[in-house]
mmCIF file of C-alpha atoms in Angstrom:
data_model
loop_
_atom_site.group_PDB
_atom_site.id
_atom_site.type_symbol
_atom_site.label_atom_id
_atom_site.label_comp_id
_atom_site.label_asym_id
_atom_site.label_seq_id
_atom_site.Cartn_x
_atom_site.Cartn_y
_atom_site.Cartn_z
ATOM 1 C CA UNK G 1 -20.668 110.900 29.289
ATOM 2 C CA UNK G 2 -20.143 109.030 26.223
ATOM 3 C CA UNK G 3 -18.596 105.905 28.374
ATOM 4 C CA UNK G 4 -21.508 105.985 30.087
ATOM 5 C CA UNK G 5 -23.834 107.117 28.339
ATOM 6 C CA UNK G 6 -22.678 103.609 26.275
ATOM 7 C CA UNK G 7 -22.753 100.715 29.034
ATOM 8 C CA UNK G 8 -26.279 102.291 30.014
ATOM 9 C CA UNK G 9 -26.987 101.300 26.720
ATOM 10 C CA UNK G 10 -25.698 97.435 26.274
ATOM 11 C CA UNK G 11 -27.092 97.511 29.359
ATOM 12 C CA UNK G 12 -30.698 97.868 28.125
ATOM 13 C CA UNK G 13 -29.136 95.715 25.398
ATOM 14 C CA UNK G 14 -28.187 92.843 27.760
ATOM 15 C CA UNK G 15 -31.926 93.290 28.987
ATOM 16 C CA UNK G 16 -33.935 92.826 26.200
ATOM 17 C CA UNK G 17 -32.053 90.195 25.003
ATOM 18 C CA UNK G 18 -32.506 88.467 28.312
ATOM 19 C CA UNK G 19 -36.417 89.419 27.854
ATOM 20 C CA UNK G 20 -36.658 88.279 24.981
ATOM 21 C CA UNK G 21 -34.699 84.533 25.717
ATOM 22 C CA UNK G 22 -36.949 83.624 28.161
ATOM 23 C CA UNK G 23 -40.178 84.357 26.143
ATOM 24 C CA UNK G 24 -39.033 82.361 23.885
ATOM 25 C CA UNK G 25 -37.228 78.794 26.586
ATOM 26 C CA UNK G 26 -40.975 79.792 27.709
ATOM 27 C CA UNK G 27 -43.216 79.431 24.654
ATOM 28 C CA UNK G 28 -40.298 76.499 24.127
ATOM 29 C CA UNK G 29 -41.494 74.035 27.159
ATOM 30 C CA UNK G 30 -45.047 73.949 25.696
ATOM 31 C CA UNK G 31 -43.617 71.750 22.646
ATOM 32 C CA UNK G 32 -40.441 70.924 23.821
ATOM 33 C CA UNK G 33 -39.938 66.647 24.944
ATOM 34 C CA UNK G 34 -37.900 68.377 28.032
ATOM 35 C CA UNK G 35 -41.127 70.387 28.943
ATOM 36 C CA UNK G 36 -43.233 69.471 32.344
ATOM 37 C CA UNK G 37 -46.567 70.776 30.580
ATOM 38 C CA UNK G 38 -48.240 67.701 28.672
ATOM 39 C CA UNK G 39 -47.796 67.928 25.122
ATOM 40 C CA UNK G 40 -50.938 68.246 22.475
ATOM 41 C CA UNK G 41 -50.982 65.173 20.182
ATOM 42 C CA UNK G 42 -53.149 64.651 17.587
ATOM 43 C CA UNK G 43 -52.290 59.898 17.690
ATOM 44 C CA UNK G 44 -53.607 57.818 15.453
ATOM 45 C CA UNK G 45 -54.252 53.793 15.900
ATOM 46 C CA UNK G 46 -54.808 51.949 13.391
ATOM 47 C CA UNK G 47 -56.088 48.347 13.021
ATOM 48 C CA UNK G 48 -57.631 46.482 10.558
ATOM 49 C CA UNK G 49 -60.281 43.891 12.889
ATOM 50 C CA UNK G 50 -64.289 45.410 13.874
ATOM 51 C CA UNK G 51 -64.906 46.520 17.205
ATOM 52 C CA UNK G 52 -66.687 43.675 18.754
ATOM 53 C CA UNK G 53 -63.220 42.219 19.191
ATOM 54 C CA UNK G 54 -60.444 42.210 21.939
ATOM 55 C CA UNK G 55 -58.606 44.177 20.092
ATOM 56 C CA UNK G 56 -60.932 47.651 19.675
ATOM 57 C CA UNK G 57 -61.926 46.846 23.454
ATOM 58 C CA UNK G 58 -58.237 47.597 23.966
ATOM 59 C CA UNK G 59 -57.944 49.958 21.945
ATOM 60 C CA UNK G 60 -61.210 52.237 23.132
ATOM 61 C CA UNK G 61 -59.414 51.785 26.287
ATOM 62 C CA UNK G 62 -56.209 53.116 25.981
ATOM 63 C CA UNK G 63 -58.481 56.043 24.109
ATOM 64 C CA UNK G 64 -60.171 56.565 27.178
ATOM 65 C CA UNK G 65 -57.469 57.370 29.446
ATOM 66 C CA UNK G 66 -55.015 58.956 27.410
ATOM 67 C CA UNK G 67 -57.764 61.203 26.980
ATOM 68 C CA UNK G 68 -59.192 61.974 30.514
ATOM 69 C CA UNK G 69 -56.069 61.829 32.496
ATOM 70 C CA UNK G 70 -54.785 64.537 28.880
ATOM 71 C CA UNK G 71 -58.035 66.401 30.646
ATOM 72 C CA UNK G 72 -58.009 66.145 26.411
ATOM 73 C CA UNK G 73 -55.172 67.612 25.516
ATOM 74 C CA UNK G 74 -54.457 64.421 23.684
ATOM 75 C CA UNK G 75 -56.510 63.656 21.104
ATOM 76 C CA UNK G 76 -56.031 59.611 20.252
ATOM 77 C CA UNK G 77 -57.833 58.324 16.681
ATOM 78 C CA UNK G 78 -59.307 54.561 16.361
ATOM 79 C CA UNK G 79 -59.216 52.975 12.450
ATOM 80 C CA UNK G 80 -60.718 49.589 12.892
ATOM 81 C CA UNK G 81 -62.180 47.742 9.902
ATOM 82 C CA UNK G 82 -58.490 48.934 7.841
ATOM 83 C CA UNK G 83 -60.806 51.791 7.289
ATOM 84 C CA UNK G 84 -57.239 54.449 7.521
ATOM 85 C CA UNK G 85 -54.692 51.112 6.799
ATOM 86 C CA UNK G 86 -55.395 47.525 6.101
ATOM 87 C CA UNK G 87 -52.294 44.724 6.326
ATOM 88 C CA UNK G 88 -50.259 45.491 3.688
ATOM 89 C CA UNK G 89 -49.788 48.898 4.622
ATOM 90 C CA UNK G 90 -49.630 49.741 8.300
ATOM 91 C CA UNK G 91 -46.700 48.899 8.847
ATOM 92 C CA UNK G 92 -44.718 50.890 6.177
ATOM 93 C CA UNK G 93 -46.672 53.930 7.888
ATOM 94 C CA UNK G 94 -46.000 53.015 10.771
ATOM 95 C CA UNK G 95 -42.294 53.539 9.683
ATOM 96 C CA UNK G 96 -43.400 56.828 8.319
ATOM 97 C CA UNK G 97 -45.073 58.084 11.340
ATOM 98 C CA UNK G 98 -48.682 58.427 9.336
ATOM 99 C CA UNK G 99 -50.163 56.773 12.175
ATOM 100 C CA UNK G 100 -48.444 55.798 15.757
ATOM 101 C CA UNK G 101 -49.783 52.814 16.541
ATOM 102 C CA UNK G 102 -50.877 49.514 15.146
ATOM 103 C CA UNK G 103 -51.725 45.971 16.089
ATOM 104 C CA UNK G 104 -51.176 43.708 13.509
ATOM 105 C CA UNK G 105 -50.320 40.088 14.571
ATOM 106 C CA UNK G 106 -47.026 39.848 15.209
ATOM 107 C CA UNK G 107 -46.563 36.321 12.058
ATOM 108 C CA UNK G 108 -46.494 39.331 10.065
ATOM 109 C CA UNK G 109 -43.184 40.257 10.344
ATOM 110 C CA UNK G 110 -41.130 37.359 9.634
ATOM 111 C CA UNK G 111 -40.396 38.172 6.672
ATOM 112 C CA UNK G 112 -38.149 41.162 9.897
ATOM 113 C CA UNK G 113 -37.221 38.621 11.720
ATOM 114 C CA UNK G 114 -38.300 34.507 12.229
ATOM 115 C CA UNK G 115 -39.084 34.244 15.233
ATOM 116 C CA UNK G 116 -41.624 36.360 15.198
ATOM 117 C CA UNK G 117 -42.908 32.920 13.583
ATOM 118 C CA UNK G 118 -43.827 31.387 16.648
ATOM 119 C CA UNK G 119 -47.358 32.065 17.529
ATOM 120 C CA UNK G 120 -47.830 29.504 14.312
ATOM 121 C CA UNK G 121 -45.256 26.626 15.491
ATOM 122 C CA UNK G 122 -47.867 24.293 15.269
ATOM 123 C CA UNK G 123 -50.215 23.608 18.976
ATOM 124 C CA UNK G 124 -47.741 25.202 20.718
ATOM 125 C CA UNK G 125 -49.571 26.845 23.425
ATOM 126 C CA UNK G 126 -52.236 25.347 25.477
ATOM 127 C CA UNK G 127 -54.440 28.913 25.781
ATOM 128 C CA UNK G 128 -53.698 32.723 26.289
ATOM 129 C CA UNK G 129 -51.674 32.267 29.122
ATOM 130 C CA UNK G 130 -49.258 30.075 28.227
ATOM 131 C CA UNK G 131 -48.447 31.886 25.285
ATOM 132 C CA UNK G 132 -48.225 35.499 27.887
ATOM 133 C CA UNK G 133 -45.918 34.071 29.883
ATOM 134 C CA UNK G 134 -43.685 33.555 27.117
ATOM 135 C CA UNK G 135 -43.856 37.744 24.940
ATOM 136 C CA UNK G 136 -44.275 38.802 28.704
ATOM 137 C CA UNK G 137 -40.769 36.921 29.803
ATOM 138 C CA UNK G 138 -37.044 36.963 28.186
ATOM 139 C CA UNK G 139 -37.128 36.179 24.610
ATOM 140 C CA UNK G 140 -40.595 36.964 24.088
ATOM 141 C CA UNK G 141 -39.620 40.501 24.721
ATOM 142 C CA UNK G 142 -36.321 40.633 23.325
ATOM 143 C CA UNK G 143 -38.222 39.305 19.944
ATOM 144 C CA UNK G 144 -40.499 42.792 20.514
ATOM 145 C CA UNK G 145 -37.673 44.622 20.232
ATOM 146 C CA UNK G 146 -35.859 43.800 17.438
ATOM 147 C CA UNK G 147 -37.692 46.081 14.915
ATOM 148 C CA UNK G 148 -36.300 49.013 16.221
ATOM 149 C CA UNK G 149 -33.163 49.709 13.522
ATOM 150 C CA UNK G 150 -36.733 50.458 11.141
ATOM 151 C CA UNK G 151 -37.606 52.941 13.868
ATOM 152 C CA UNK G 152 -40.551 50.108 15.778
ATOM 153 C CA UNK G 153 -41.091 50.025 19.004
ATOM 154 C CA UNK G 154 -42.776 46.292 20.457
ATOM 155 C CA UNK G 155 -44.832 47.447 23.409
ATOM 156 C CA UNK G 156 -47.432 44.584 23.764
ATOM 157 C CA UNK G 157 -48.812 41.315 22.930
ATOM 158 C CA UNK G 158 -52.492 41.454 22.827
ATOM 159 C CA UNK G 159 -53.441 38.101 22.513
ATOM 160 C CA UNK G 160 -56.796 37.412 19.746
ATOM 161 C CA UNK G 161 -57.067 33.047 20.903
ATOM 162 C CA UNK G 162 -56.638 29.878 19.510
ATOM 163 C CA UNK G 163 -57.142 29.088 15.138
ATOM 164 C CA UNK G 164 -59.694 26.838 13.837
ATOM 165 C CA UNK G 165 -60.161 26.088 10.375
ATOM 166 C CA UNK G 166 -62.899 27.425 8.710
ATOM 167 C CA UNK G 167 -64.360 25.235 4.987
ATOM 168 C CA UNK G 168 -66.287 24.858 2.548
ATOM 169 C CA UNK G 169 -65.439 21.801 1.216
ATOM 170 C CA UNK G 170 -65.823 19.030 4.159
ATOM 171 C CA UNK G 171 -65.305 18.430 7.430
ATOM 172 C CA UNK G 172 -61.843 18.448 8.634
ATOM 173 C CA UNK G 173 -61.942 15.234 11.052
ATOM 174 C CA UNK G 174 -57.751 14.380 10.537
ATOM 175 C CA UNK G 175 -54.816 16.009 8.770
ATOM 176 C CA UNK G 176 -55.888 14.118 5.106
ATOM 177 C CA UNK G 177 -58.770 15.733 4.939
ATOM 178 C CA UNK G 178 -56.846 19.057 3.645
ATOM 179 C CA UNK G 179 -55.367 17.483 0.961
ATOM 180 C CA UNK G 180 -56.382 19.193 -2.009
ATOM 181 C CA UNK G 181 -58.309 22.452 -0.043
ATOM 182 C CA UNK G 182 -56.451 26.253 -0.225
ATOM 183 C CA UNK G 183 -56.730 28.071 2.777
ATOM 184 C CA UNK G 184 -55.937 30.831 3.424
ATOM 185 C CA UNK G 185 -53.115 32.111 6.268
ATOM 186 C CA UNK G 186 -52.034 35.626 7.501
ATOM 187 C CA UNK G 187 -48.223 34.313 5.668
ATOM 188 C CA UNK G 188 -44.869 33.085 6.695
ATOM 189 C CA UNK G 189 -42.667 30.600 6.217
ATOM 190 C CA UNK G 190 -44.052 28.416 9.249
ATOM 191 C CA UNK G 191 -48.093 28.377 8.120
ATOM 192 C CA UNK G 192 -47.133 27.790 4.422
ATOM 193 C CA UNK G 193 -45.182 24.532 5.436
ATOM 194 C CA UNK G 194 -48.319 23.421 7.845
ATOM 195 C CA UNK G 195 -50.472 23.660 5.198
ATOM 196 C CA UNK G 196 -47.842 21.774 2.548
ATOM 197 C CA UNK G 197 -47.596 19.337 5.561
ATOM 198 C CA UNK G 198 -51.062 18.067 5.217
ATOM 199 C CA UNK G 199 -51.485 18.194 1.917
ATOM 200 C CA UNK G 200 -53.056 21.627 0.972
ATOM 201 C CA UNK G 201 -51.974 24.925 -0.157
ATOM 202 C CA UNK G 202 -51.531 28.503 1.631
ATOM 203 C CA UNK G 203 -52.797 31.892 0.015
ATOM 204 C CA UNK G 204 -51.560 35.291 2.175
ATOM 205 C CA UNK G 205 -55.223 37.546 1.679
ATOM 206 C CA UNK G 206 -55.803 40.266 3.285
ATOM 207 C CA UNK G 207 -58.310 40.423 6.071
ATOM 208 C CA UNK G 208 -60.490 43.426 5.089
ATOM 209 C CA UNK G 209 -60.547 41.270 1.883
ATOM 210 C CA UNK G 210 -60.560 38.067 2.885
ATOM 211 C CA UNK G 211 -64.471 37.651 3.276
ATOM 212 C CA UNK G 212 -64.902 38.327 -0.590
ATOM 213 C CA UNK G 213 -62.131 36.290 -1.502
ATOM 214 C CA UNK G 214 -64.015 32.541 0.754
ATOM 215 C CA UNK G 215 -67.269 34.440 -1.077
ATOM 216 C CA UNK G 216 -65.976 33.993 -3.949
ATOM 217 C CA UNK G 217 -64.349 30.789 -4.262
ATOM 218 C CA UNK G 218 -60.439 31.815 -4.416
ATOM 219 C CA UNK G 219 -60.168 30.198 -1.211
ATOM 220 C CA UNK G 220 -61.771 27.289 0.311
ATOM 221 C CA UNK G 221 -61.053 27.666 3.426
ATOM 222 C CA UNK G 222 -59.224 30.220 6.259
ATOM 223 C CA UNK G 223 -58.120 29.743 9.854
ATOM 224 C CA UNK G 224 -58.767 32.073 12.710
ATOM 225 C CA UNK G 225 -60.304 33.011 16.157
ATOM 226 C CA UNK G 226 -63.510 32.562 17.074
ATOM 227 C CA UNK G 227 -63.813 36.293 17.468
ATOM 228 C CA UNK G 228 -62.490 37.281 14.586
ATOM 229 C CA UNK G 229 -64.850 34.635 12.313
ATOM 230 C CA UNK G 230 -67.900 35.718 14.573
ATOM 231 C CA UNK G 231 -67.709 39.756 13.555
ATOM 232 C CA UNK G 232 -66.836 39.683 10.606
ATOM 233 C CA UNK G 233 -69.265 36.898 9.495
ATOM 234 C CA UNK G 234 -66.942 33.709 7.824
ATOM 235 C CA UNK G 235 -69.562 31.876 9.158
ATOM 236 C CA UNK G 236 -72.410 32.970 5.960
ATOM 237 C CA UNK G 237 -69.757 31.910 3.095
ATOM 238 C CA UNK G 238 -68.627 28.897 4.755
ATOM 239 C CA UNK G 239 -69.376 25.653 5.469
ATOM 240 C CA UNK G 240 -67.743 23.497 7.488
ATOM 241 C CA UNK G 241 -65.383 24.686 11.105
ATOM 242 C CA UNK G 242 -63.231 22.431 12.494
ATOM 243 C CA UNK G 243 -62.498 23.316 16.522
ATOM 244 C CA UNK G 244 -58.702 22.844 15.978
ATOM 245 C CA UNK G 245 -56.056 25.129 18.569
ATOM 246 C CA UNK G 246 -53.680 24.282 16.120
ATOM 247 C CA UNK G 247 -51.806 28.198 15.848
ATOM 248 C CA UNK G 248 -52.691 31.245 17.283
ATOM 249 C CA UNK G 249 -53.726 35.275 16.335
ATOM 250 C CA UNK G 250 -51.199 37.031 18.698
ATOM 251 C CA UNK G 251 -51.424 40.852 18.531
ATOM 252 C CA UNK G 252 -48.438 43.517 18.621
ATOM 253 C CA UNK G 253 -48.454 46.495 20.125
ATOM 254 C CA UNK G 254 -46.366 48.394 18.344
ATOM 255 C CA UNK G 255 -45.091 52.107 17.766
ATOM 256 C CA UNK G 256 -43.338 54.577 16.370
ATOM 257 C CA UNK G 257 -40.203 55.675 17.712
ATOM 258 C CA UNK G 258 -39.355 59.109 16.656
ATOM 259 C CA UNK G 259 -43.658 59.769 18.344
ATOM 260 C CA UNK G 260 -42.172 57.393 21.759
ATOM 261 C CA UNK G 261 -39.900 59.776 21.532
ATOM 262 C CA UNK G 262 -40.942 62.835 21.696
ATOM 263 C CA UNK G 263 -42.314 62.572 24.268
ATOM 264 C CA UNK G 264 -41.801 64.798 27.646
ATOM 265 C CA UNK G 265 -41.726 63.250 30.984
ATOM 266 C CA UNK G 266 -45.591 64.092 31.966
ATOM 267 C CA UNK G 267 -46.883 63.191 28.384
ATOM 268 C CA UNK G 268 -44.853 59.805 28.101
ATOM 269 C CA UNK G 269 -46.348 58.349 31.521
ATOM 270 C CA UNK G 270 -49.339 59.253 30.355
ATOM 271 C CA UNK G 271 -49.694 57.847 27.642
ATOM 272 C CA UNK G 272 -48.110 54.672 28.591
ATOM 273 C CA UNK G 273 -50.496 54.361 31.274
ATOM 274 C CA UNK G 274 -52.637 53.948 28.283
ATOM 275 C CA UNK G 275 -51.323 51.063 26.493
ATOM 276 C CA UNK G 276 -50.903 49.377 30.034
ATOM 277 C CA UNK G 277 -54.522 49.933 30.866
ATOM 278 C CA UNK G 278 -55.253 48.763 26.660
ATOM 279 C CA UNK G 279 -52.824 45.781 26.963
ATOM 280 C CA UNK G 280 -55.124 45.040 29.887
ATOM 281 C CA UNK G 281 -58.442 45.287 28.909
ATOM 282 C CA UNK G 282 -57.622 43.337 25.722
ATOM 283 C CA UNK G 283 -56.662 40.505 27.999
ATOM 284 C CA UNK G 284 -59.418 40.230 30.150
ATOM 285 C CA UNK G 285 -61.074 40.549 26.555
ATOM 286 C CA UNK G 286 -59.767 37.884 24.189
ATOM 287 C CA UNK G 287 -60.812 34.670 25.587
ATOM 288 C CA UNK G 288 -64.772 36.499 26.983
ATOM 289 C CA UNK G 289 -64.956 37.088 22.846
ATOM 290 C CA UNK G 290 -64.022 33.935 22.036
ATOM 291 C CA UNK G 291 -66.038 31.963 24.485
ATOM 292 C CA UNK G 292 -69.248 34.653 22.674
ATOM 293 C CA UNK G 293 -68.681 34.038 19.501
ATOM 294 C CA UNK G 294 -67.949 30.473 19.461
ATOM 295 C CA UNK G 295 -72.317 30.664 21.458
ATOM 296 C CA UNK G 296 -72.903 32.959 18.669
ATOM 297 C CA UNK G 297 -72.028 31.238 15.351
ATOM 298 C CA UNK G 298 -73.254 27.743 17.048
ATOM 299 C CA UNK G 299 -76.524 30.023 17.214
ATOM 300 C CA UNK G 300 -76.282 30.540 13.446
ATOM 301 C CA UNK G 301 -76.167 26.950 12.572
ATOM 302 C CA UNK G 302 -74.530 28.266 9.335
ATOM 303 C CA UNK G 303 -71.067 25.922 9.577
ATOM 304 C CA UNK G 304 -71.664 21.907 10.270
ATOM 305 C CA UNK G 305 -69.006 22.518 13.256
ATOM 306 C CA UNK G 306 -66.635 19.382 14.434
ATOM 307 C CA UNK G 307 -65.499 19.146 17.354
ATOM 308 C CA UNK G 308 -61.712 16.904 17.263
ATOM 309 C CA UNK G 309 -60.903 14.184 20.293
ATOM 310 C CA UNK G 310 -57.995 14.093 22.042
ATOM 311 C CA UNK G 311 -56.527 11.217 20.246
ATOM 312 C CA UNK G 312 -57.687 13.275 16.684
ATOM 313 C CA UNK G 313 -55.956 16.361 18.407
ATOM 314 C CA UNK G 314 -52.040 13.822 18.473
ATOM 315 C CA UNK G 315 -53.085 12.651 15.236
ATOM 316 C CA UNK G 316 -52.957 16.757 13.731
ATOM 317 C CA UNK G 317 -50.051 16.247 16.263
ATOM 318 C CA UNK G 318 -47.836 13.821 15.172
ATOM 319 C CA UNK G 319 -48.535 14.670 11.283
ATOM 320 C CA UNK G 320 -47.001 18.722 12.347
ATOM 321 C CA UNK G 321 -43.739 17.577 13.997
ATOM 322 C CA UNK G 322 -42.269 17.582 10.921
ATOM 323 C CA UNK G 323 -42.487 20.976 11.059
ATOM 324 C CA UNK G 324 -41.166 22.244 14.778
ATOM 325 C CA UNK G 325 -37.393 20.677 13.052
ATOM 326 C CA UNK G 326 -37.172 21.554 10.034
ATOM 327 C CA UNK G 327 -37.563 25.595 11.491
ATOM 328 C CA UNK G 328 -35.518 25.029 15.044
ATOM 329 C CA UNK G 329 -32.622 26.149 13.886
ATOM 330 C CA UNK G 330 -34.036 28.744 12.043
ATOM 331 C CA UNK G 331 -35.637 30.102 14.806
ATOM 332 C CA UNK G 332 -33.844 28.942 17.610
ATOM 333 C CA UNK G 333 -33.067 26.488 20.053
ATOM 334 C CA UNK G 334 -33.199 29.410 23.017
ATOM 335 C CA UNK G 335 -36.889 30.383 21.831
ATOM 336 C CA UNK G 336 -38.215 26.910 21.550
ATOM 337 C CA UNK G 337 -36.961 26.033 25.148
ATOM 338 C CA UNK G 338 -38.397 29.048 26.101
ATOM 339 C CA UNK G 339 -42.084 28.660 24.637
ATOM 340 C CA UNK G 340 -41.764 24.831 26.170
ATOM 341 C CA UNK G 341 -41.028 26.063 29.307
ATOM 342 C CA UNK G 342 -43.672 29.092 29.166
ATOM 343 C CA UNK G 343 -46.539 25.987 28.455
ATOM 344 C CA UNK G 344 -45.929 23.414 30.777
ATOM 345 C CA UNK G 345 -46.157 26.195 32.713
ATOM 346 C CA UNK G 346 -49.127 27.776 32.344
ATOM 347 C CA UNK G 347 -50.510 24.589 29.439
ATOM 348 C CA UNK G 348 -53.282 23.866 32.204
ATOM 349 C CA UNK G 349 -54.420 26.861 33.487
ATOM 350 C CA UNK G 350 -58.072 27.381 32.260
ATOM 351 C CA UNK G 351 -57.568 31.056 31.920
#
């Protein structure tokens, strides 16, 4: 009888433990990365530009897709205009997983990898199509994947387009016209070399502080895309603008690897699809918003605009060829070849 009673107690204990274990596994699966349910997540996306820009439009498209497809289980919070983190601290906060997505100008990563200088190479790409062909290609993807030791994964490049010069001193029509002026740049060795080659100075100033810096004369000028110049109203505090397309703003969409790896299969499918949707919108909007921004700048009439002739552009190309030569070893001849190949194939495109 005692043996039967003991066996019965053991059986009851096993059944209880099995039931408890089953409950634990079932409740844990909704949060576990191996589960089959969409996880509840709050995703923060921080960027430094205004709402009426390609970057913000891409972020909005990404937010709308993810929230709709997850039935509200995933919330995407977007913080534009440096309202959460600015140029100087957004990367470190991504590394710390305080924010899950950022989309900075990739030239800001030249300290991590000098190959991020590609958009700063003078006159490297004629248009967005050529730039994207490079970044979507093998070499571009290799560069975008080079930050994983920091816990950062590069996903896609969102173009903002070619940059143009504004300043407060005089029209810029030739390399000699930059002599003695100081321009704000995003930073990096190649951009510094460009202005040094033309006898000008450069200073890295956070984007959110640039309007005030121009207004107070901390720098005489800056370089940026039409959409950024228009949306941040830099033409209110500048007198001259030269249409240059000499360097580019290309944003990299980066995420935190800890966050990315925490997503289970159904959740990651939604987030990845949302990222692709945002990428498509950001790329479609880039040229349209730059064209619109240029027209608005002209309509406002705050700046005197100089459009360079092909001969004048060639003068700048010739003057800046030493920059290409100086950085070929550091950036890599294989990267140079990929840049030239993309531009040769897509440089005549109107897209």
